[in-house]
Short mmCIF file of C-alpha atoms in Angstrom, two decimals:
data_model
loop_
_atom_site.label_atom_id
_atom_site.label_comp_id
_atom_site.label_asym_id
_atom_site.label_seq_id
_atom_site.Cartn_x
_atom_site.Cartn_y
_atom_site.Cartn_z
CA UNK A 1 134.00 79.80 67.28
CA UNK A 2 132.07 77.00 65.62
CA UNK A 3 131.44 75.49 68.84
CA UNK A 4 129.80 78.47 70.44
CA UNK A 5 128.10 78.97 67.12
CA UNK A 6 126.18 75.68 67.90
CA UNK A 7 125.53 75.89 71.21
CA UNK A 8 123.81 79.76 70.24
CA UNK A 9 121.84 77.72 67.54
CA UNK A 10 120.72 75.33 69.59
CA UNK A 11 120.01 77.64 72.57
CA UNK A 12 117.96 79.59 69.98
CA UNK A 13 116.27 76.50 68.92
CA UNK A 14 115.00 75.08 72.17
CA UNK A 15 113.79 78.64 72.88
CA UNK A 16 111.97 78.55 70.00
CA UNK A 17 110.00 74.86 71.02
CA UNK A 18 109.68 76.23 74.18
CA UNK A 19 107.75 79.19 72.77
CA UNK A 20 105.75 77.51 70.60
CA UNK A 21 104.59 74.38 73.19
CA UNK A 22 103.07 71.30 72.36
CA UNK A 23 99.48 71.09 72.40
CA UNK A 24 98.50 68.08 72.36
CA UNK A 25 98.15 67.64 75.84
CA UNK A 26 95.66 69.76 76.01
CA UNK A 27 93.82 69.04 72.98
CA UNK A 28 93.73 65.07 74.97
CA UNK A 29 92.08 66.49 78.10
CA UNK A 30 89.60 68.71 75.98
CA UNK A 31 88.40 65.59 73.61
CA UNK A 32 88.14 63.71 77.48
CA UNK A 33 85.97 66.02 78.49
CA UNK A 34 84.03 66.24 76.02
CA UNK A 35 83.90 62.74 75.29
CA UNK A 36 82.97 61.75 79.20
CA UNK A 37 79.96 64.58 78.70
CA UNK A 38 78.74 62.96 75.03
CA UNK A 39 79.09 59.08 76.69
CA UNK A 40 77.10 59.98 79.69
CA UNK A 41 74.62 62.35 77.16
CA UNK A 42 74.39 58.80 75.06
CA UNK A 43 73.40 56.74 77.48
CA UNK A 44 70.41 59.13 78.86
CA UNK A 45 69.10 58.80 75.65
CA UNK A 46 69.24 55.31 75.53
CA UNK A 47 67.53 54.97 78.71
CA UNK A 48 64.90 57.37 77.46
CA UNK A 49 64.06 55.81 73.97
CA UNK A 50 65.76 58.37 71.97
CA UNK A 51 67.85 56.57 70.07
CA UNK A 52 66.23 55.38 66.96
CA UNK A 53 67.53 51.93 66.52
CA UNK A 54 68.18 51.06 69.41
CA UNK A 55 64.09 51.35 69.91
CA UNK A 56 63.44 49.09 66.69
CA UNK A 57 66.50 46.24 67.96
CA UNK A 58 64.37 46.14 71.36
CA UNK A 59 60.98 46.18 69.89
CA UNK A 60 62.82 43.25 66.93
CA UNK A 61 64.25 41.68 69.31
CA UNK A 62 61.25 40.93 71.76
CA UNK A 63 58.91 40.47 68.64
CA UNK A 64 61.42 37.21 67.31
CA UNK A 65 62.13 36.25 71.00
CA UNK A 66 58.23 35.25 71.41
CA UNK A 67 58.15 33.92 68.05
CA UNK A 68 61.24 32.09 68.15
CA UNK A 69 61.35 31.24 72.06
CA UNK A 70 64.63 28.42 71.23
CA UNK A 71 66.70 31.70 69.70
CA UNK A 72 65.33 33.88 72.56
CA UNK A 73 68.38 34.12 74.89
CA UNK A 74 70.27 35.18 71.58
CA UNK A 75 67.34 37.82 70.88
CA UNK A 76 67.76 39.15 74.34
CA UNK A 77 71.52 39.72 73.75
CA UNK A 78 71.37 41.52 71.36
CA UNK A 79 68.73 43.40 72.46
CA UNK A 80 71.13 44.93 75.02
CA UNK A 81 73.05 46.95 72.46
CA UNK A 82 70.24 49.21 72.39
CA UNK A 83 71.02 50.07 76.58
CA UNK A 84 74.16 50.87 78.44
CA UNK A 85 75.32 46.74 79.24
CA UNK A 86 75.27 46.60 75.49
CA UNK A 87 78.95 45.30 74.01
CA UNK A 88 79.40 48.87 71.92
CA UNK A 89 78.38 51.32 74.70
CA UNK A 90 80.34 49.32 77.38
CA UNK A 91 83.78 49.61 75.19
CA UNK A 92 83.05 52.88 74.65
CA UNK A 93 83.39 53.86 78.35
CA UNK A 94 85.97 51.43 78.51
CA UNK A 95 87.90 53.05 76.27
CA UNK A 96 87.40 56.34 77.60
CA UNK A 97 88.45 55.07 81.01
CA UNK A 98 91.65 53.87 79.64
CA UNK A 99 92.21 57.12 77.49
CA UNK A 100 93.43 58.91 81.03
CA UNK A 101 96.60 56.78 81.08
CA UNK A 102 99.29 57.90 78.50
CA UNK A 103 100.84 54.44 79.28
CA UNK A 104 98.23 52.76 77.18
CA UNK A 105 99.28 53.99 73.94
CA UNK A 106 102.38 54.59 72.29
CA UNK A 107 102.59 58.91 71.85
CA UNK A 108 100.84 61.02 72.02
CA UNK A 109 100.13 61.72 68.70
CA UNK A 110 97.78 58.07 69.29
CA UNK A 111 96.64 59.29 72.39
CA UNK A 112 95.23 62.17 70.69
CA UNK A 113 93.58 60.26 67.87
CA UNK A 114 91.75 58.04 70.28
CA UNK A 115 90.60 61.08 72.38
CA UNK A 116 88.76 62.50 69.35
CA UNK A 117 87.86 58.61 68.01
CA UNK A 118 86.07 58.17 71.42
CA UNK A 119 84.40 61.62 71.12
CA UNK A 120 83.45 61.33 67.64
CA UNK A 121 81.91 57.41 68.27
CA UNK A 122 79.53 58.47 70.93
CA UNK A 123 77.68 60.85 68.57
CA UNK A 124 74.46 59.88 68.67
CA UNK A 125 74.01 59.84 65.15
CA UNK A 126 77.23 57.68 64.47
CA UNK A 127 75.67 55.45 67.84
CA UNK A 128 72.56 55.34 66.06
CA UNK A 129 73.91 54.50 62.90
CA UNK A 130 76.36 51.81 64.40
CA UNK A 131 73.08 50.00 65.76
CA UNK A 132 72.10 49.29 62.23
CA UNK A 133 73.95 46.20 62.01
CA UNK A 134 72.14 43.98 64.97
CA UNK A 135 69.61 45.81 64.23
CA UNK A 136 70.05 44.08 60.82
CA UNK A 137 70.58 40.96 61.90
CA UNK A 138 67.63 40.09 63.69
CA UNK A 139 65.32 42.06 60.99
CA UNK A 140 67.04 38.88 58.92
CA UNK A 141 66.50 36.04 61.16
CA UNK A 142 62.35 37.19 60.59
CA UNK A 143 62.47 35.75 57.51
CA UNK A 144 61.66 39.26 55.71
CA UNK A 145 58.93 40.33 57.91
CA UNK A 146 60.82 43.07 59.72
CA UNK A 147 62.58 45.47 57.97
CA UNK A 148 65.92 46.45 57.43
CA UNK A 149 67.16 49.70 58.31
CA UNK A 150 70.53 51.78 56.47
CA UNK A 151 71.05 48.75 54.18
CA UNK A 152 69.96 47.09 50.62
CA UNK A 153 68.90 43.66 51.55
CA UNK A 154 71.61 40.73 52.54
CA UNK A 155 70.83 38.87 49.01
CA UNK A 156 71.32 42.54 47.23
CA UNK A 157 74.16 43.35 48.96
CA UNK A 158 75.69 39.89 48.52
CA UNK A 159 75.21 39.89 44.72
CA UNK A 160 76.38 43.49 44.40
CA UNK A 161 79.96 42.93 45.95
CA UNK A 162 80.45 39.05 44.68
CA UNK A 163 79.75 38.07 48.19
CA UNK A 164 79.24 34.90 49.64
CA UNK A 165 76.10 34.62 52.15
CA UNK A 166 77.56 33.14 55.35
CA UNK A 167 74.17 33.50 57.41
CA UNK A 168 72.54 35.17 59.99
CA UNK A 169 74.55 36.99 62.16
CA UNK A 170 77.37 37.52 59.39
CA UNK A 171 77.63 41.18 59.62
CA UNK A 172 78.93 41.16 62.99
CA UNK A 173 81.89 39.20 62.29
CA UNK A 174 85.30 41.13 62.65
CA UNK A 175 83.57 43.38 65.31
CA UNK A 176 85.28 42.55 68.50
CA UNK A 177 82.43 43.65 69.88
CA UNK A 178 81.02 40.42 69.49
CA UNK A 179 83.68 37.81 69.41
CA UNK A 180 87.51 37.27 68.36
CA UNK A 181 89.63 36.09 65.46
CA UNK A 182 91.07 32.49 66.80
CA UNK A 183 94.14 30.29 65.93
CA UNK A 184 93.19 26.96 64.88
CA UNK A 185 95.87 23.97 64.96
CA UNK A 186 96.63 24.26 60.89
CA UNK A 187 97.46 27.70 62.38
CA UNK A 188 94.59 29.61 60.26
CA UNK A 189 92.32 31.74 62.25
CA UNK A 190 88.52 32.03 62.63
CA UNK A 191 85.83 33.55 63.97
CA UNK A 192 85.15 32.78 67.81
CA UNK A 193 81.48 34.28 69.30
CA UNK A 194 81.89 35.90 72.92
CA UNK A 195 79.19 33.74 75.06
CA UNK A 196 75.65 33.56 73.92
CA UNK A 197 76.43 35.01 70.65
CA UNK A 198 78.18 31.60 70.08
CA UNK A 199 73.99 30.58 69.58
CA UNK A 200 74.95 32.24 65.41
CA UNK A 201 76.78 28.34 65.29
CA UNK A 202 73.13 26.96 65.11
CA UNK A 203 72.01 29.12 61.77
CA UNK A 204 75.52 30.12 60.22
CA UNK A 205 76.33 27.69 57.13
CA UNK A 206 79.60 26.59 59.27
CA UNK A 207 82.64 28.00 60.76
CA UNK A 208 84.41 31.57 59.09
CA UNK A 209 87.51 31.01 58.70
CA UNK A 210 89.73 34.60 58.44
CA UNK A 211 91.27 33.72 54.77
CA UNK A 212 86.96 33.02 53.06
CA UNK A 213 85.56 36.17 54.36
CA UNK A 214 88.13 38.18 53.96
CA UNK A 215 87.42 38.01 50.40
CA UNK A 216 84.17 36.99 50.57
CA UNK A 217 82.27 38.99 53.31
CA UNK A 218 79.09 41.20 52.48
CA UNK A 219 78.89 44.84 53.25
CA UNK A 220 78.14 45.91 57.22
CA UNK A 221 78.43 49.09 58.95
CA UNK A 222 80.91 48.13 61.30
CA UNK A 223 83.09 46.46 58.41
CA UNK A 224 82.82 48.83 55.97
CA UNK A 225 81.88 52.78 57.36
CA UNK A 226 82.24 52.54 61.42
CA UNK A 227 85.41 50.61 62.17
CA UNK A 228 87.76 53.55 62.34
CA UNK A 229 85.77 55.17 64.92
CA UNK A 230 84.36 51.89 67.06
CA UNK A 231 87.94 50.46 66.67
CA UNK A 232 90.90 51.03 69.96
CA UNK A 233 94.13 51.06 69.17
CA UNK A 234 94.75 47.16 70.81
CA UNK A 235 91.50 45.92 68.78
CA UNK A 236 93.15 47.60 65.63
CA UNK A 237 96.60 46.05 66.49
CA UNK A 238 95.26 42.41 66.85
CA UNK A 239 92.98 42.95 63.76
CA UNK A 240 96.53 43.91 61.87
CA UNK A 241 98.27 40.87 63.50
CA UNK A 242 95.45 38.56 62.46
CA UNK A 243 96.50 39.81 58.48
CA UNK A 244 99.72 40.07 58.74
CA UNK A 245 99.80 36.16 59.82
CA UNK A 246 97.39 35.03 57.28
CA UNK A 247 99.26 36.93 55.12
CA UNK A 248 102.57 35.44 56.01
CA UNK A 249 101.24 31.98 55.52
CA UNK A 250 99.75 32.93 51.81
CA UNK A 251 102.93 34.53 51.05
CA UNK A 252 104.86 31.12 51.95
CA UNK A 253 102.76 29.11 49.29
CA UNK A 254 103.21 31.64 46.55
CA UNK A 255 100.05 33.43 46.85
CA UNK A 256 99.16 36.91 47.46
CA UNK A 257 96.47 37.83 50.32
CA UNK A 258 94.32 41.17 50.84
CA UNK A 259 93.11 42.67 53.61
CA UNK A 260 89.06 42.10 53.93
CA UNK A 261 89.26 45.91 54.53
CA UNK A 262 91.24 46.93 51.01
CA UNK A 263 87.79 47.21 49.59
CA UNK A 264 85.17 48.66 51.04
CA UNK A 265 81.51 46.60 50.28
CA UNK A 266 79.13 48.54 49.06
CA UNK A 267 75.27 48.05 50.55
CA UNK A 268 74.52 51.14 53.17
CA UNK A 269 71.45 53.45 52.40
CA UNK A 270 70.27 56.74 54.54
CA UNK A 271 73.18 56.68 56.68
CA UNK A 272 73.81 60.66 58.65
CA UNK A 273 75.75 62.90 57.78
CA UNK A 274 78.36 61.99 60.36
CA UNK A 275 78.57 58.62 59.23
CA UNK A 276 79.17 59.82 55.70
CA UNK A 277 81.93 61.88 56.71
CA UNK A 278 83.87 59.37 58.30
CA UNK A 279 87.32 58.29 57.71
CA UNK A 280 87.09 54.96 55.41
CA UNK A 281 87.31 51.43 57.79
CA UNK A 282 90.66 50.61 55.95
CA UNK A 283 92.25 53.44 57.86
CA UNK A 284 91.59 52.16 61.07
CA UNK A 285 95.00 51.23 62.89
CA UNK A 286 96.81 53.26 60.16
CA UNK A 287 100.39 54.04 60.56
CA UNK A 288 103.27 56.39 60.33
CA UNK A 289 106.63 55.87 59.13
CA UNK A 290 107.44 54.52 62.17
CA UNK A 291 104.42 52.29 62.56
CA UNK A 292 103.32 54.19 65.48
CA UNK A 293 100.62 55.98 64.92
CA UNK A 294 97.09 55.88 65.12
CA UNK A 295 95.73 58.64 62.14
CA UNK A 296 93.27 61.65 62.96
CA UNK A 297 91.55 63.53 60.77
CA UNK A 298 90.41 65.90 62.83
CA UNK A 299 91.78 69.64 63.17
CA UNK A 300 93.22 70.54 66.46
CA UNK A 301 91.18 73.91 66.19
CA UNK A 302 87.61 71.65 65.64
CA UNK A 303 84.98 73.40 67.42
CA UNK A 304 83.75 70.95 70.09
CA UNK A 305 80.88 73.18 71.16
CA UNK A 306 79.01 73.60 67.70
CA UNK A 307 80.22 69.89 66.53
CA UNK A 308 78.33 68.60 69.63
CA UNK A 309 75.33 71.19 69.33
CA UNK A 310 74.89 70.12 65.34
CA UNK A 311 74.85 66.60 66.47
CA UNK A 312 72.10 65.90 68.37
CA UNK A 313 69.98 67.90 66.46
CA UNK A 314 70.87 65.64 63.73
CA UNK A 315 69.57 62.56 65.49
CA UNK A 316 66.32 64.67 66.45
CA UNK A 317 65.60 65.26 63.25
CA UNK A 318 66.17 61.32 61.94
CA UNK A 319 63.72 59.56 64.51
#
């Protein structure tokens, strides 16, 4: 009796997840969609100007290029985030290329997350915003004669969250966009450029090590506002490896280490509304109980449609 009793409950059971399905699935292949339509939308607008900063990093960056012809080939880099071979755009279609195959991420619960991540990132507005920080960069390396856009000044910023100025160039350290956290021999890590971004040696005051500007970096958008969403699950998992080591090591001499993204700097001004509305950086690579899972804030009833519709009238109305 007790036996058929169980099989009827779990008959009744299964019939019940049957009839309720799992969603998910298609919830994935709707963010795709949409996220393949917003990426190629993005990088028509780049092509045709319409991207705010991405106008002011090219007009910066040839302005400093003439002026500062030994820095040039630096200039020009950067100047490419503000066009489709730039390092953000490029890993966003990378990422979305690699969001088809469920192999690349644990559940789909992740799977899901990164669908709307990638979706959410190539928002113009959030784009535009993103921009800000080699945008930044080179409006510092003018020596104050170009302006900074959705940010107090470095020496503001730096004095405002106790931080410690490590140069030009600083705020794009930690976005693997632009280089890598490295092993050295003593078995710390620190910051390696990607190619000619390696040229930030020549006006940085020395090598970042992980451990200093973890506790002693100045605010950037990346760092502090877009991580979550310019962030892939793998970046997010070496970014957590690269803590938990250091903090392993810390731990071993008695000493207690933070992660640079427990507080978020403060330093961003006229940032969109989508920006605002972000999830916090420290989130980024966030997990479940079972250390799985990559969080999403977003309801599976959103409204692509209107979210997409609201957007780019946002970015209209900023330039």
């Amino acid at each position: 009796m007790a036996a058929m009793l169980i099989r009827v409950l779990t008959l009744t059971l299964l019939m019940t997840l049957v009839g309720c399905g799992d969603d998910r699935p298609d919830q994935i292949a709707k963010y795709q969609q949409l996220a393949g339509q917003r990426i190629d939308s993005l990088g028509q607008m780049l092509d045709n100007g319409q991207i705010r900063n991405a106008t002011l990093l090219k007009q910066y960056s040839g302005i400093l290029a003439k002026q500062q012809p030994d820095m040039a080939p630096l200039f020009n880099e950067l100047a490419k985030d503000a066009t489709q071979q730039g390092p953000m755009f490029t890993s966003l279609t990378r990422r979305y290329q690699e969001l088809g195959d469920a192999k690349n991420f644990v559940d789909l619960d992740q799977q899901l997350a990164e669908a709307e991540n990638i979706y959410q990132a190539a928002d113009p507005s959030l784009f535009n915003d993103m921009l800000s920080d080699p945008l930044n960069v080179v409006a510092d390396m003018s020596n104050g004669a170009l302006a900074r856009v959705n940010s107090i000044s470095r020496e503001a910023a730096a004095l405002a969250n106790g931080a410690e100025d490590f140069g030009a160039g600083s705020q794009l350290v930690g976005n693997p966009g632009y280089g890598s956290w490295q092993t050295g021999s003593n078995g710390m890590s620190f910051w390696a450029w990607y190619g000619m971004y390696s040229m930030f040696s020549n006006v940085m005051r020395g090598p970042i090590g992980y451990d200093r500007w973890s506790s002693r970096r100045n605010y950037s958008y990346y760092n502090d506002v877009g991580r979550y969403r310019y962030t892939s699950p793998k970046q997010a998992r070496a970014q957590n490896k690269t803590f938990e080591r250091t903090k392993k090591q810390f731990s071993s001499q008695g000493k207690k280490f933070d992660s640079p993204y427990a507080k978020s700097r403060s330093g961003s001004t006229s940032l969109s509304r989508q920006s605002t509305s972000t999830p916090k950086a420290s989130s980024t690579g966030s997990s479940s109980k079972s250390g799985s899972k990559f969080r999403s804030n977003y309801s599976k009833n959103s409204n692509f449609r209107n979210s997409n519709s609201r957007t780019t009238r946002g970015v209209r109305r900023g330039k």
